[in-house]
Structures are given as structure tokens and as C-alpha cells.
Amino acid sequence: MNSLDALRDLLGADAVLTGEAMAPYLLDQRKRYRGSALAVVQPASTDEVAALLRWCSQTRTPVVPQGGNTSLCGAATPDGSATAVVVSLARMNRVLEVDAGNNTITVEAGCTLADARAAAHKAGRLLAAHWAVDSKVRLGGALGTNAGGLNVLHYGNTRELTLGLEVVLPDGEVLGALRGLRKDSSGYDLKQLFIGSEGTLGIITRAVLRLDSLPTAIATALVPIADAQAAIALLRELQHTAGDRVTSFELISRRCWELIAEHCPELPAPFAALPPWCVLLELSDAGTAEALRARLGDALTTLGLRDGARLAANEEERGAYWAWREAIPEAQKRRGVSIKHDIAVPISSIPAFLVEAEAALKALYADADIVAFGHVGDGNLHYNLFRDDVSDAAYDVEPQVNAAVYAVVMRYDGTISAEHGIGQLKRDLLPQFRSAAEMTLMRAIKQSLDPLGIMNPGKVL
């Protein structure tokens, strides 16, 4: 029996895609990595994933797990050898349980974030994970990269939202740790090995995620500011006066607004004169919207920022504010190829980082067009560079650009990947920014769990 027949025998003919049907699964979102595969398979249960991995282990067939294929680092794209099996969990897409009493939701890994959030909302609860592409993101992929998003400041990364996991190991054994416990000191917390592992240690099949109270009041504002230092001052003032009600705090540069105006003209500019920088922030609480807006207005007045700020008067205006923020990646895509950085530094170091990184890039390239924005409330910036040439040739200078940006990042004890993972894009850079002891330990974990090296080869390590 040949390999394709064996896969069809295991999973059923409809679950095994070949030929042109594989095309959407072999190209990454940025169209930077294109691979080949023996087949794309779509198991429908944990048992089928286990049977598949037993077969892959026995035949030494490489396995590339794939969620919504929204990776920005090529983490879910196979190589060009056409030997790997891409495992799409799109059919394992159910919300299994919402336990309102325990404030948890249990989902299959192929469930979209949008569906999980809707199920939680229906039960009067909040699943805090939130990105601009909720309808495309599958939770297995979000767990695999420890994705961040717009609410990390208050609720934490995906790691902090995860209470239990079910994982199929490379040999097909099922690790059942699907517990909705907030306190458990019985040995090693094994689930943490798989969160952020990008499919290199096993395939996450189910998860128990923490839910929170659904806020009854939200206050949203766009606040023009002079510079990043003013943004940090605003953040600290809000946290002093409003405490943990501050749930989102996004920094947006003038260049972002210019790109939106040029490439997304359907979204009118929020200000007649674009400020150098702007903060999009949100407070959430269990009180009334009027009281929360008043608290926010008072904080802005204290800092002398109230007159220029725009406070959303209703849900329609709030939606418009977030539409502007979420249009930034699309506007960049329409402009052309850019060199992207998903970095984080201590929040207090953000102003100095921005000044020093811009100086380093301008010294290299006079035409450097810097687009900076991101989740400054948790220190995570998306720091991207355009040049006059926005074709694929722009990638030719990526090593020099990375070296300049990452040198500043590391000077401030930052990271080269805050929420998007390592994938294949940053794999060769990782040893430069992790200690020898850390790399040795990561390789030891990989060798222990995946001695045959079949799980997502060429990614992370």
C-alpha cells in the first residue's frame, strides 16, 4: 500500500487532499514561503490525529501542523521536498463546553477564535483573546505561538488564558491534561511546553481556556500625543486612576494614518491635522458607560490631553476607532513588501528604542520609511520598514535591517519575537538572542519528545 492509500485508509478519502486542492495550505499568509507536501490531511477527532501520528512515526514522515494559516513567520508552511503531511485541524472545530460556573470554555483546536468568543458571550462571559482576524485564527495555532493581541495588557497572552490541554505526541500517544484548574502544584506544568512550541513537540487537539466577566461598560478614546514618552505618562496615569480597568493601550504613529489615508480611503482620517503619535485606549468595567467615560475624561484632563482627544460616544464610534487600528496591516499590505519586526522591550525603554532604531536605519538607508505601531501597554511594537522599492527585492537588505533593529532591541534586554513566534523566518537568528544554556535545554526537550525529528522540521530550532 502506498503512502496516500495508507492515509486514506486511516482517515477516509475525503480527509486527504492532494494536487491543486493543497494549494491554499502550501503558501504562507505573507506569500513569502511556498512549500510542497505529500498530502494535506484533515482529521476529525483526537483518535484520528493519534492514528495519523503513529503512522507518521513508523514511516518517518514529517508532520506540519496548521491552524488558520495566519502565521507571519512561515511556521505552518512545509519545505519543498513534498515529503511532509500538512495536518489541518479545520474539521476539529467545535466548542465542546462552556462552564459558566467555573468560568471556562473547552474547545477543539480547530475552533476559530470568533466562534469561541461568540459562545462565551452567549453565556455572559468574555474570552479575552482578541485579534483583528478572529474569524481566521484557529485556537490550536494561537496556542502554538502563544499569540498576544489587543487585550494582553489586562488579561495576558494565550498562555495566561490556558488552563488545560490535550496533546497528541509525535509517537501517537495522547497527553490528556484537559483540566480546568486554576491551582495545581502536582509536578511539572507540562502544558506550558506545548504553548508557544509552534507544533514542534506535538499537536494540540483540545484546550480548556479561562473566561472572564463580561464588562458592562467600555470607554474608548483616540488621544493625540507628542511622542512615545507622553504615551507612557498617559498609561501610568490611567493605571493610577483607573487601575486594572485599562484593558487596551495601542500606540499609532502618524505614518500609519498616512498609509491608511492612501491605501484605505474608505476610512476617513480621525483628525483634521494628523498628530505625530496617537494612542487608542480602552477601559472596561462592570459599571455604567457614562461613569467610565467620565473617569477617562478626568484622567485625560489631568494630563492636559482632553481637548484634543476623541471619546467614543457609542458602539458605532468605538467600532470605527478599532477599524482604523485594524486597517494598519491591510494598508501596509497594499503598499507592498516591508521588512517586519515583532519586538518587545521594557515599556519604559520604548521611547529610547524608537529614537535609536530610527537613527540606525536612517544611517543605513536614506529612504527608510518606518511604520511603528502596536500594543505599547505590554511593550510589544510592530516595527516595520519600507523602502522606495516595495517589490520582493526589498528582502535583499533584510539581514542588514534586522541587525540594526535587533541590536537596539537587545541593548534594552528585549525580544525579537513578542507574539508571532519564530517559525522559519527567525530560526537562524534565535541562537544569537538566547543563551547557550537556553538553546541546549530547548534542543534537549525537542530530542526527548520528538527523537525522530518529524514534528514541524526546520521551525524554531
XYZ file of C-alpha atoms in Angstrom:
461
model
C 0.000 0.000 0.000
C 1.459 3.385 -0.969
C 1.516 6.343 1.402
C -1.556 8.114 0.020
C -3.617 4.940 0.170
C -2.464 4.405 3.741
C -3.563 7.923 4.686
C -6.944 7.436 3.026
C -7.327 4.144 4.862
C -6.624 5.871 8.175
C -8.744 8.994 7.738
C -11.084 8.447 4.813
C -10.664 9.618 1.230
C -12.426 12.958 1.795
C -9.938 13.884 4.524
C -6.871 13.536 2.289
C -6.218 16.413 -0.125
C -3.747 16.170 -2.973
C -2.895 18.075 -6.163
C -4.388 21.532 -6.636
C -6.607 21.100 -3.584
C -3.487 21.532 -1.432
C -2.539 24.951 -2.831
C -4.066 27.186 -0.090
C -2.254 25.199 2.585
C 1.196 25.424 0.996
C 1.548 29.212 0.870
C 2.016 31.352 3.952
C -0.087 34.455 4.590
C 2.626 36.885 3.507
C 3.245 34.836 0.329
C 6.858 34.621 1.365
C 7.132 30.855 1.830
C 5.744 28.297 -0.571
C 6.191 24.575 0.068
C 5.158 21.173 -1.208
C 3.561 18.257 0.584
C 2.796 14.593 0.193
C -0.771 15.454 1.230
C -2.884 17.779 3.335
C -4.947 15.787 5.805
C -7.932 16.873 7.882
C -8.547 14.515 10.806
C -11.898 14.784 12.553
C -11.010 13.579 16.064
C -8.199 13.137 18.548
C -8.220 9.409 17.817
C -7.626 10.102 14.140
C -4.771 12.508 14.950
C -3.229 9.832 17.177
C -3.528 7.171 14.457
C -2.022 9.576 11.946
C 0.988 10.402 14.124
C 1.592 6.712 14.877
C 1.766 6.115 11.129
C 3.999 9.156 10.574
C 6.318 7.980 13.338
C 6.537 4.489 11.903
C 7.217 5.765 8.379
C 9.393 8.744 9.461
C 7.023 11.094 7.622
C 7.425 14.803 8.548
C 4.365 16.459 10.078
C 3.446 20.169 9.680
C 0.526 21.168 11.935
C -1.566 24.028 10.610
C -4.326 26.097 12.198
C -5.741 29.061 10.282
C -2.518 29.514 8.268
C -2.175 33.080 9.514
C 1.465 32.740 10.618
C 3.692 35.703 9.777
C 6.889 33.663 10.223
C 6.312 30.690 7.933
C 5.663 28.388 10.892
C 2.886 26.398 9.196
C 4.424 26.039 5.710
C 6.198 22.805 4.692
C 9.527 22.744 2.876
C 9.815 21.997 -0.833
C 10.592 18.284 -0.576
C 6.964 17.115 -0.933
C 7.559 14.537 1.816
C 5.588 16.140 4.658
C 1.977 15.709 5.664
C 0.288 19.020 6.468
C -2.214 18.419 9.266
C -5.102 20.883 9.112
C -7.401 20.795 12.139
C -10.186 22.680 10.341
C -12.661 19.799 10.859
C -11.994 19.694 14.610
C -13.762 22.997 15.129
C -16.306 22.541 17.905
C -16.949 24.401 21.121
C -17.328 21.419 23.452
C -18.460 23.094 26.666
C -18.937 26.459 28.308
C -18.818 26.058 32.090
C -20.137 29.381 33.371
C -19.781 28.248 36.983
C -16.064 27.557 36.517
C -15.549 30.401 34.021
C -14.032 28.071 31.409
C -14.589 27.079 27.810
C -13.445 23.790 26.278
C -12.750 23.811 22.547
C -11.232 21.699 19.821
C -8.037 23.113 18.375
C -9.609 23.900 15.003
C -12.291 26.110 16.551
C -11.978 29.698 15.357
C -11.447 32.403 17.911
C -14.575 34.167 16.648
C -16.743 31.091 17.320
C -15.248 30.573 20.766
C -15.736 34.229 21.706
C -19.339 34.106 20.478
C -20.065 31.013 22.572
C -18.572 32.651 25.649
C -20.546 35.855 25.030
C -23.767 33.881 24.703
C -23.117 32.531 28.200
C -22.469 36.042 29.519
C -18.712 35.572 29.658
C -15.654 37.023 27.932
C -12.937 35.045 26.168
C -10.317 37.776 26.294
C -8.111 36.637 23.400
C -8.800 39.023 20.528
C -7.120 39.846 17.222
C -8.137 41.659 14.084
C -8.538 38.297 12.314
C -10.630 36.418 14.890
C -12.632 34.679 12.176
C -9.472 33.192 10.623
C -7.457 32.352 13.716
C -7.837 28.783 14.977
C -7.119 28.276 18.630
C -4.590 25.486 18.129
C -2.433 27.868 16.116
C -2.888 30.660 18.657
C -1.750 28.290 21.395
C 1.139 27.078 19.271
C 2.539 30.609 19.005
C 1.389 31.906 22.420
C -0.320 34.675 20.482
C -0.871 38.050 22.134
C -3.346 40.536 20.717
C -5.240 43.622 21.768
C -6.108 42.716 25.370
C -2.827 41.340 26.702
C -2.283 44.385 28.920
C -5.112 43.294 31.224
C -5.811 39.635 30.503
C -2.440 38.220 29.421
C -1.169 36.215 26.441
C -2.775 32.973 25.316
C -0.515 31.209 27.818
C -2.192 33.019 30.722
C -5.645 32.105 29.408
C -4.892 28.376 29.145
C -5.824 26.034 31.998
C -5.611 22.632 30.303
C -4.545 20.948 27.073
C -4.922 17.675 25.246
C -1.904 16.995 23.021
C -1.026 14.153 20.682
C 2.687 13.407 20.983
C 4.884 12.519 17.987
C 4.555 8.769 18.602
C 0.750 8.985 18.715
C 0.376 8.847 22.487
C -2.280 11.224 23.839
C -1.310 13.529 26.695
C -4.588 14.196 28.475
C -4.224 17.257 30.697
C -7.596 18.794 29.922
C -8.251 20.167 33.396
C -9.987 23.422 34.217
C -7.960 24.067 37.369
C -6.501 27.399 38.385
C -4.284 25.884 41.074
C -2.374 22.646 40.564
C 1.102 22.095 42.019
C 1.283 18.361 41.305
C 4.566 18.199 39.423
C 5.705 19.898 36.214
C 3.192 22.048 34.332
C 3.574 20.086 31.104
C 1.068 22.079 29.070
C 3.472 25.014 29.087
C 5.905 23.034 26.930
C 3.426 22.989 24.061
C 2.178 26.578 24.288
C 4.500 28.563 22.029
C 6.220 25.442 20.628
C 4.821 26.076 17.108
C 3.927 22.439 16.517
C 7.484 21.182 17.018
C 6.665 18.961 20.017
C 3.186 17.616 19.285
C -0.280 18.545 18.043
C -2.661 20.334 20.387
C -6.141 18.874 19.862
C -8.268 20.359 22.662
C -7.936 23.121 25.222
C -9.636 24.485 28.326
C -9.423 28.281 28.360
C -10.180 30.760 31.118
C -13.188 33.033 30.790
C -13.703 36.388 32.484
C -16.670 38.515 33.425
C -18.270 40.269 30.501
C -17.804 44.017 31.010
C -20.988 46.076 31.026
C -19.218 49.369 30.371
C -16.481 50.258 27.890
C -14.877 53.652 27.320
C -12.751 54.110 24.198
C -10.652 57.093 23.152
C -8.234 58.248 20.466
C -5.709 60.569 22.066
C -3.196 62.647 20.065
C 0.190 62.870 21.792
C 3.543 64.459 21.039
C 5.759 61.412 21.449
C 6.119 57.954 22.969
C 7.196 59.391 26.302
C 3.815 61.112 26.544
C 2.164 57.766 25.812
C 3.950 56.135 28.744
C 2.929 59.019 31.009
C -0.690 58.590 29.904
C -0.570 54.842 30.518
C 0.765 55.268 34.031
C -1.757 57.996 34.873
C -4.615 55.809 33.673
C -3.356 52.821 35.628
C -3.051 55.026 38.707
C -6.577 56.444 38.437
C -8.427 53.546 36.790
C -6.398 50.532 37.957
C -6.946 47.309 36.059
C -9.836 48.818 34.112
C -7.241 49.703 31.436
C -7.642 46.806 29.012
C -6.116 48.078 25.746
C -3.458 50.663 25.000
C -2.274 50.924 21.390
C 0.382 53.298 20.058
C -0.030 54.512 16.458
C 2.422 56.692 14.533
C 1.462 59.425 12.057
C 2.881 57.274 9.254
C 0.205 54.668 9.988
C -2.561 57.231 9.454
C -0.935 58.378 6.215
C -0.851 54.819 4.905
C -4.498 54.295 5.809
C -5.454 57.521 4.018
C -3.535 56.448 0.932
C -4.478 52.771 0.730
C -7.761 52.510 2.677
C -9.570 55.715 1.583
C -12.893 54.261 2.681
C -11.782 55.074 6.250
C -11.760 58.871 6.775
C -8.942 60.349 8.852
C -9.894 60.812 12.524
C -8.150 64.192 12.840
C -8.014 67.188 10.525
C -4.301 67.547 11.289
C -2.584 64.226 11.919
C -0.645 64.188 15.207
C 2.916 62.816 15.450
C 1.583 59.941 17.537
C -1.759 58.743 18.784
C -2.959 56.332 21.467
C -6.060 54.177 21.050
C -7.062 53.095 24.526
C -9.913 51.328 26.191
C -11.215 50.973 29.733
C -13.610 48.176 30.710
C -15.652 47.769 33.875
C -18.848 46.401 35.346
C -20.419 49.834 35.935
C -22.057 52.251 33.505
C -20.531 53.598 30.310
C -21.241 57.167 31.397
C -19.305 56.781 34.648
C -16.396 55.108 32.916
C -16.216 57.799 30.214
C -16.220 60.430 32.948
C -13.326 58.690 34.715
C -11.414 58.535 31.440
C -12.154 62.195 30.690
C -10.885 63.215 34.129
C -7.615 61.342 33.602
C -7.101 62.980 30.211
C -7.837 66.400 31.716
C -5.207 65.826 34.411
C -2.597 65.344 31.692
C -3.854 68.233 29.564
C -4.966 65.868 26.776
C -8.759 66.125 26.984
C -9.294 68.892 24.404
C -7.639 67.029 21.533
C -8.940 63.561 22.411
C -11.902 61.844 20.800
C -14.018 59.750 23.179
C -16.352 57.264 21.520
C -19.939 58.224 22.306
C -21.416 54.860 21.311
C -20.635 51.415 19.892
C -20.651 52.714 16.330
C -17.889 55.196 17.068
C -15.979 52.608 19.084
C -16.133 50.242 16.114
C -14.835 52.983 13.816
C -11.850 53.635 16.088
C -10.884 49.970 16.102
C -11.438 49.726 12.344
C -8.703 52.339 11.910
C -6.317 50.364 14.100
C -7.101 47.085 12.368
C -6.630 48.662 8.929
C -2.917 49.281 9.516
C -1.762 45.773 8.464
C -4.012 45.909 5.382
C -2.701 49.344 4.385
C 0.853 48.028 4.673
C -0.006 45.021 2.552
C -1.448 47.267 -0.167
C 1.681 49.422 -0.152
C 3.909 46.419 -0.863
C 6.721 44.430 0.695
C 8.053 45.579 4.052
C 10.587 44.171 6.478
C 8.678 43.408 9.661
C 9.737 43.184 13.281
C 7.590 41.899 16.141
C 9.670 43.148 19.052
C 9.183 43.916 22.714
C 11.256 45.945 25.140
C 10.502 47.093 28.695
C 7.748 49.679 28.477
C 9.963 52.377 29.952
C 12.506 51.769 27.160
C 10.084 52.243 24.253
C 10.797 55.976 23.703
C 14.569 55.420 23.610
C 14.174 52.368 21.377
C 12.139 54.329 18.830
C 14.687 57.132 18.670
C 17.733 54.857 18.435
C 16.262 52.365 15.962
C 15.142 55.141 13.606
C 18.588 56.733 13.750
C 20.252 53.394 12.988
C 18.009 52.742 9.981
C 18.243 56.270 8.589
C 22.029 55.972 8.764
C 21.813 52.832 6.628
C 19.126 53.926 4.162
C 18.128 57.484 3.395
C 14.801 56.262 2.014
C 13.867 54.324 5.167
C 10.105 54.611 5.664
C 9.348 53.425 9.205
C 5.893 52.275 10.266
C 5.678 51.788 14.028
C 2.595 50.769 15.985
C 1.493 48.162 18.460
C 0.483 47.056 21.903
C 2.629 49.511 23.817
C 0.748 48.738 27.038
C 2.640 45.428 27.198
C 5.829 46.615 25.475
C 5.140 44.959 22.104
C 5.781 47.060 18.989
C 5.348 46.165 15.341
C 8.301 47.983 13.830
C 8.330 47.778 10.057
C 10.473 49.241 7.304
C 9.504 50.183 3.758
C 11.890 51.488 1.135
C 11.291 53.012 -2.296
C 11.385 49.523 -3.824
C 8.403 47.604 -2.413
C 8.894 44.501 -4.559
C 10.287 41.197 -3.264
C 13.741 42.674 -3.879
C 13.226 44.638 -0.666
C 14.054 41.443 1.226
C 17.628 41.638 -0.085
C 18.541 44.086 2.667
C 16.672 42.248 5.408
C 19.835 40.939 7.162
C 21.252 44.456 7.480
C 17.920 45.896 8.634
C 17.423 43.114 11.176
C 20.922 43.566 12.526
C 20.343 47.288 13.062
C 16.921 46.913 14.706
C 17.739 43.866 16.814
C 20.951 45.414 18.117
C 18.844 48.154 19.688
C 16.269 45.631 20.919
C 18.904 43.587 22.707
C 20.567 46.678 24.167
C 17.328 47.120 26.098
C 17.003 43.411 27.032
C 14.123 42.923 24.603
C 12.945 40.097 22.377
C 12.878 39.554 18.612
C 9.501 37.818 18.827
C 6.829 39.117 21.158
C 3.720 37.367 19.804
C 4.234 35.949 16.304
C 6.701 33.174 17.069
C 9.955 32.119 15.411
C 8.865 29.805 12.585
C 11.419 29.572 9.814
C 11.776 33.341 9.418
C 13.735 33.853 12.651
C 15.032 30.327 13.237
C 18.651 31.127 12.394
C 18.562 34.312 14.461
C 17.330 32.672 17.640
C 20.739 31.397 18.875
C 22.073 34.946 18.729
C 19.456 36.157 21.185
C 19.114 33.192 23.539
C 21.888 31.957 25.805
C 23.779 28.748 25.080
C 22.131 27.161 28.126
C 18.653 28.066 26.867
C 19.361 26.666 23.399
C 20.791 23.461 24.868
C 17.726 22.961 27.045
C 15.324 23.629 24.154
C 17.142 21.111 21.979
C 17.074 18.573 24.811
C 13.300 18.974 25.168
C 12.872 18.584 21.420
C 15.052 15.463 21.374
C 13.196 13.943 24.312
C 9.695 14.433 22.909
C 10.468 14.127 19.178
C 13.583 11.929 18.839
C 12.849 11.222 15.167
C 12.566 14.932 14.373
C 9.306 14.554 12.453
C 7.367 17.411 14.074
C 7.417 20.608 12.002
C 11.053 20.205 10.933
C 13.009 23.368 10.179
C 10.936 25.541 12.503
C 12.134 27.247 15.719
C 15.291 25.063 16.024
